[in-house]
Coordinates of C-alpha atoms and ligand atoms in Angstrom, one line a residue:
X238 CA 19.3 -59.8 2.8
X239 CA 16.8 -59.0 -0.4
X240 CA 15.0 -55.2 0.8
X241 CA 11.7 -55.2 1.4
X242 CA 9.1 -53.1 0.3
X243 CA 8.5 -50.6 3.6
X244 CA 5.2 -49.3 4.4
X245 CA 4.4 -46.7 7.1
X246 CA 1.2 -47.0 9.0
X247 CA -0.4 -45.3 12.6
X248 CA -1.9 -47.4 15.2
X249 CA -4.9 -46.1 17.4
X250 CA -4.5 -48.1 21.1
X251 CA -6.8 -48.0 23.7
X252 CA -7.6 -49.5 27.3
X253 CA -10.2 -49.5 30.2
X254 CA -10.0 -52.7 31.7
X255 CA -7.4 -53.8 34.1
X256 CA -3.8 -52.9 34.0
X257 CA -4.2 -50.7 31.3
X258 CA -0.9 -49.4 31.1
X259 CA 0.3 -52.9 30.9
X260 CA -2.1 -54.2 28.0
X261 CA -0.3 -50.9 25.9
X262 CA 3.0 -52.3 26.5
X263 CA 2.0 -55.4 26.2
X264 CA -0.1 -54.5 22.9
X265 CA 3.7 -52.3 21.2
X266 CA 5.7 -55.5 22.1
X267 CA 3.8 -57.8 20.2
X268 CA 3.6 -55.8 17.0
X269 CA 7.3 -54.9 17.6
X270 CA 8.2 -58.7 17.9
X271 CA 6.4 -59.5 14.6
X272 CA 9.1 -59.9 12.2
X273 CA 7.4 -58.0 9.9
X274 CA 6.4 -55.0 12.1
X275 CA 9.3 -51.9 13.8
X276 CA 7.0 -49.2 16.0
X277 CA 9.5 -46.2 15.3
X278 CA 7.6 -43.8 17.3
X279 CA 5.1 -43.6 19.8
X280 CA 3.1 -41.2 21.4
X281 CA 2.1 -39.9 25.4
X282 CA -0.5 -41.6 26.8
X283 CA -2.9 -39.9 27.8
X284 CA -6.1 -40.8 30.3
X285 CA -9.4 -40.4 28.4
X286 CA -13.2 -39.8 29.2
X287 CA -15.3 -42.3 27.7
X288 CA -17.4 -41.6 24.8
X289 CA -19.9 -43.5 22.7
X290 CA -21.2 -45.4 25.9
X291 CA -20.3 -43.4 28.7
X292 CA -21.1 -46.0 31.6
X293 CA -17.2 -47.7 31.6
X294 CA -14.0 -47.0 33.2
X295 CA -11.4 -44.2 31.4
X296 CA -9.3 -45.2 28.8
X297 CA -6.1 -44.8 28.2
X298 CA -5.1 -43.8 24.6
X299 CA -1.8 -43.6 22.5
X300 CA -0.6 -44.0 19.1
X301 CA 2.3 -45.4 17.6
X302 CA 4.1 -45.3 14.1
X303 CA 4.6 -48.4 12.6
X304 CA 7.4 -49.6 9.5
X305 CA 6.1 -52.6 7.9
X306 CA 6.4 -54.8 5.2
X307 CA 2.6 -56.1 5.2
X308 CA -0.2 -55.3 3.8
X309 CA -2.8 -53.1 4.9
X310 CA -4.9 -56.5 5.6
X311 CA -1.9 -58.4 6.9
X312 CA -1.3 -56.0 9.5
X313 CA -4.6 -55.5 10.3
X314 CA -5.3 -59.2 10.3
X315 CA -1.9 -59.2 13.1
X316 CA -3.5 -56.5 15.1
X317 CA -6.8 -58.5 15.7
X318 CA -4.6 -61.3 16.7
X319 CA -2.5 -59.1 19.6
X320 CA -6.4 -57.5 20.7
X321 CA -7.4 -61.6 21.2
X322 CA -4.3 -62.9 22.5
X323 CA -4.7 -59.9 25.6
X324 CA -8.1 -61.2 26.4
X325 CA -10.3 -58.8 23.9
X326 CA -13.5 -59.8 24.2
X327 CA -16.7 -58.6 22.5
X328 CA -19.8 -57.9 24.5
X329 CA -21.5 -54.8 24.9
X330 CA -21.0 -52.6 21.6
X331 CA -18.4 -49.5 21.8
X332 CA -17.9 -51.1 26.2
X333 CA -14.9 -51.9 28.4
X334 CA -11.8 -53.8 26.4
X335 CA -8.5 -55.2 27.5
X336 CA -7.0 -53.7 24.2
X337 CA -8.5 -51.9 21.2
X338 CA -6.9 -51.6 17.7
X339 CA -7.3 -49.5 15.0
X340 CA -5.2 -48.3 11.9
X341 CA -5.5 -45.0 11.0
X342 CA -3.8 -44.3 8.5
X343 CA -1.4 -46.8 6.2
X344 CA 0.7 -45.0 3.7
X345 CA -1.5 -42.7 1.0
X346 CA -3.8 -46.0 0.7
X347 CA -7.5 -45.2 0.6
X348 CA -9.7 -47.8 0.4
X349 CA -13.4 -48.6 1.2
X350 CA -13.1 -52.2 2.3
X351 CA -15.8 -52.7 4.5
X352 CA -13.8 -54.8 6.7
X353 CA -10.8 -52.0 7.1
X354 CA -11.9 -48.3 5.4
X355 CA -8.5 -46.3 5.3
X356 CA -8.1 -43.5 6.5
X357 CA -10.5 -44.2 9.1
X358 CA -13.6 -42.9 8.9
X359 CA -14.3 -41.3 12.4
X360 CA -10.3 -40.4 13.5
X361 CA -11.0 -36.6 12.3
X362 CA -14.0 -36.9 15.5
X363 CA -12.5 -38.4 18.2
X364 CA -10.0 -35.9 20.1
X365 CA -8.7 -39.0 22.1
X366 CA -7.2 -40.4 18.7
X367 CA -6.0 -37.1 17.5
X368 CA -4.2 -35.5 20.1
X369 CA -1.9 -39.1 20.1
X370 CA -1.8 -39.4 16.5
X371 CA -0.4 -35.8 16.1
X372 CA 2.5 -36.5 18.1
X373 CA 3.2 -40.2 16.8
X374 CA 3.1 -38.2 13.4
X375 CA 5.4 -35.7 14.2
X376 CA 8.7 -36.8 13.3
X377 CA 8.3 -38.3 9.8
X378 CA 4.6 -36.2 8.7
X379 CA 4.9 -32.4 10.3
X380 CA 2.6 -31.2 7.9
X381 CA 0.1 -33.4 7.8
X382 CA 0.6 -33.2 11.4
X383 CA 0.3 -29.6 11.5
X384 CA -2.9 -30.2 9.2
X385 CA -4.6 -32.8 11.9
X386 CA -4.1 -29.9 14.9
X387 CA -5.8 -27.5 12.5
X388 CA -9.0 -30.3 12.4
X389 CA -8.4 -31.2 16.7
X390 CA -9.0 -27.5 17.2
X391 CA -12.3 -27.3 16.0
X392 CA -13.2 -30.3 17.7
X393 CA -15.2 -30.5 21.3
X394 CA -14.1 -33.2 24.2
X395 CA -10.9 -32.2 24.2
X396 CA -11.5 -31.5 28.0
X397 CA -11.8 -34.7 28.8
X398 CA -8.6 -35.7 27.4
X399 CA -5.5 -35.7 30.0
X400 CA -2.0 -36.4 29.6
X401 CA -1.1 -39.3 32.2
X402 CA 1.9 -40.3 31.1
X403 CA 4.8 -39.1 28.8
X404 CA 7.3 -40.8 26.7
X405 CA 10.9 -40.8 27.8
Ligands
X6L792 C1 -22.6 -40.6 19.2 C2 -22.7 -42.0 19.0 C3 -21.4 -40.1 19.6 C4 -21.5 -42.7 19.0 C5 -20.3 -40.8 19.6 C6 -17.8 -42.4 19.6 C7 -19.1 -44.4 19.3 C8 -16.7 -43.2 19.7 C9 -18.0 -45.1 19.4 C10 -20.3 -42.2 19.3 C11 -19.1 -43.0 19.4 C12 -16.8 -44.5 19.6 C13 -12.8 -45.4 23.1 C14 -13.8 -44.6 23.7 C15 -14.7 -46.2 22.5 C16 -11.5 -45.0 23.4 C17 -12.3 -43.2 24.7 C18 -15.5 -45.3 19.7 C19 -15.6 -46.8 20.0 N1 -13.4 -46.3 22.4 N2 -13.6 -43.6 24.5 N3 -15.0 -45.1 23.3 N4 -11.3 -43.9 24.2 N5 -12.1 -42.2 25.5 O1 -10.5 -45.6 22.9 O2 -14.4 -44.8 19.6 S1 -15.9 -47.1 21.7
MG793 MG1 -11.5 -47.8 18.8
MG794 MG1 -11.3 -51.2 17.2

């Protein structure tokens, strides 16, 4: 088997309709079946107060680590596919979804591409992407880890943020 070139990328997931537990599962299977696509790590999930619009269900959030031989767009292009295929549909802006998302961060790319800006733009805002992404990030990235707990501490909301599940 020829190698690969291997990329490294974090995954933002979120939930508020339904069986939200089940549309995350359902969500890391799919990118896990792409041949393309191993999640090596994944975060606690953790039960979230909405923010943005307010007047929706909690979300539950996680991250995962992904190892994949795509492109930034290719994966992204994948991820779209997974949030459609579990019923993501788009209706009232930042409201209720089956499944959200987002990439993070994908190696040391940084790009503007107004379809996918990397890192993204508001993850240093939103405690409910943090908090996940610290622990997803903790076994390959402890420093920048380390770095992103430095930037979660200053932030507000963390309150609302409640660990509802953990990894076994
Ligand atoms: C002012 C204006 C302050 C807008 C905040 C924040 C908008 C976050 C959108 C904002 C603003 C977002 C999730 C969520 C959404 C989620 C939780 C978004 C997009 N997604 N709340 N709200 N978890 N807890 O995954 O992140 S909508
Ligand atoms: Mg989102
Ligand atoms: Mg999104």
């Amino acid at each position: 088997m020829g190698s690969q070139p291997s990329f490294v990328a974090y995954i933002a997931l979120g939930s508020n309709m339904g069986d939200r537990e089940r549309f995350l599962s359902d969500a890391i299977r799919l990118l896990d079946e792409h041949e393309a696509i191993q999640v090596s790590a994944q975060s606690n999930i953790y039960e979230t107060d909405p923010v943005g619009y307010t007047d929706q269900g909690p979300f539950l959030n996680m991250a995962v680590e992904v190892e994949t031989s795509l492109s930034a767009e290719a994966l992204f292009d994948v991820m779209m596919q997974i949030e459609q295929r579990l019923g993501r549909v788009r209706e009232i802006r930042f409201g209720p979804r089956t499944m959200d998302l987002d990439m993070l961060l994908y190696d040391d790319l940084r790009q503007d591409d107004p379809k996918l800006i990397l890192p993204h733009p508001r993850m240093l805002e939103r405690a409910f992407v943090l908090v996940p992404l610290i622990e997803a990030m903790q076994g390959r990235h402890p420093q920048q880890a380390a770095e992103l707990s430095a930037q979660l501490e200053k932030l507000e909301g963390k309150e609302g943020i409640t660990l509802w599940k953990k990894m076994q």
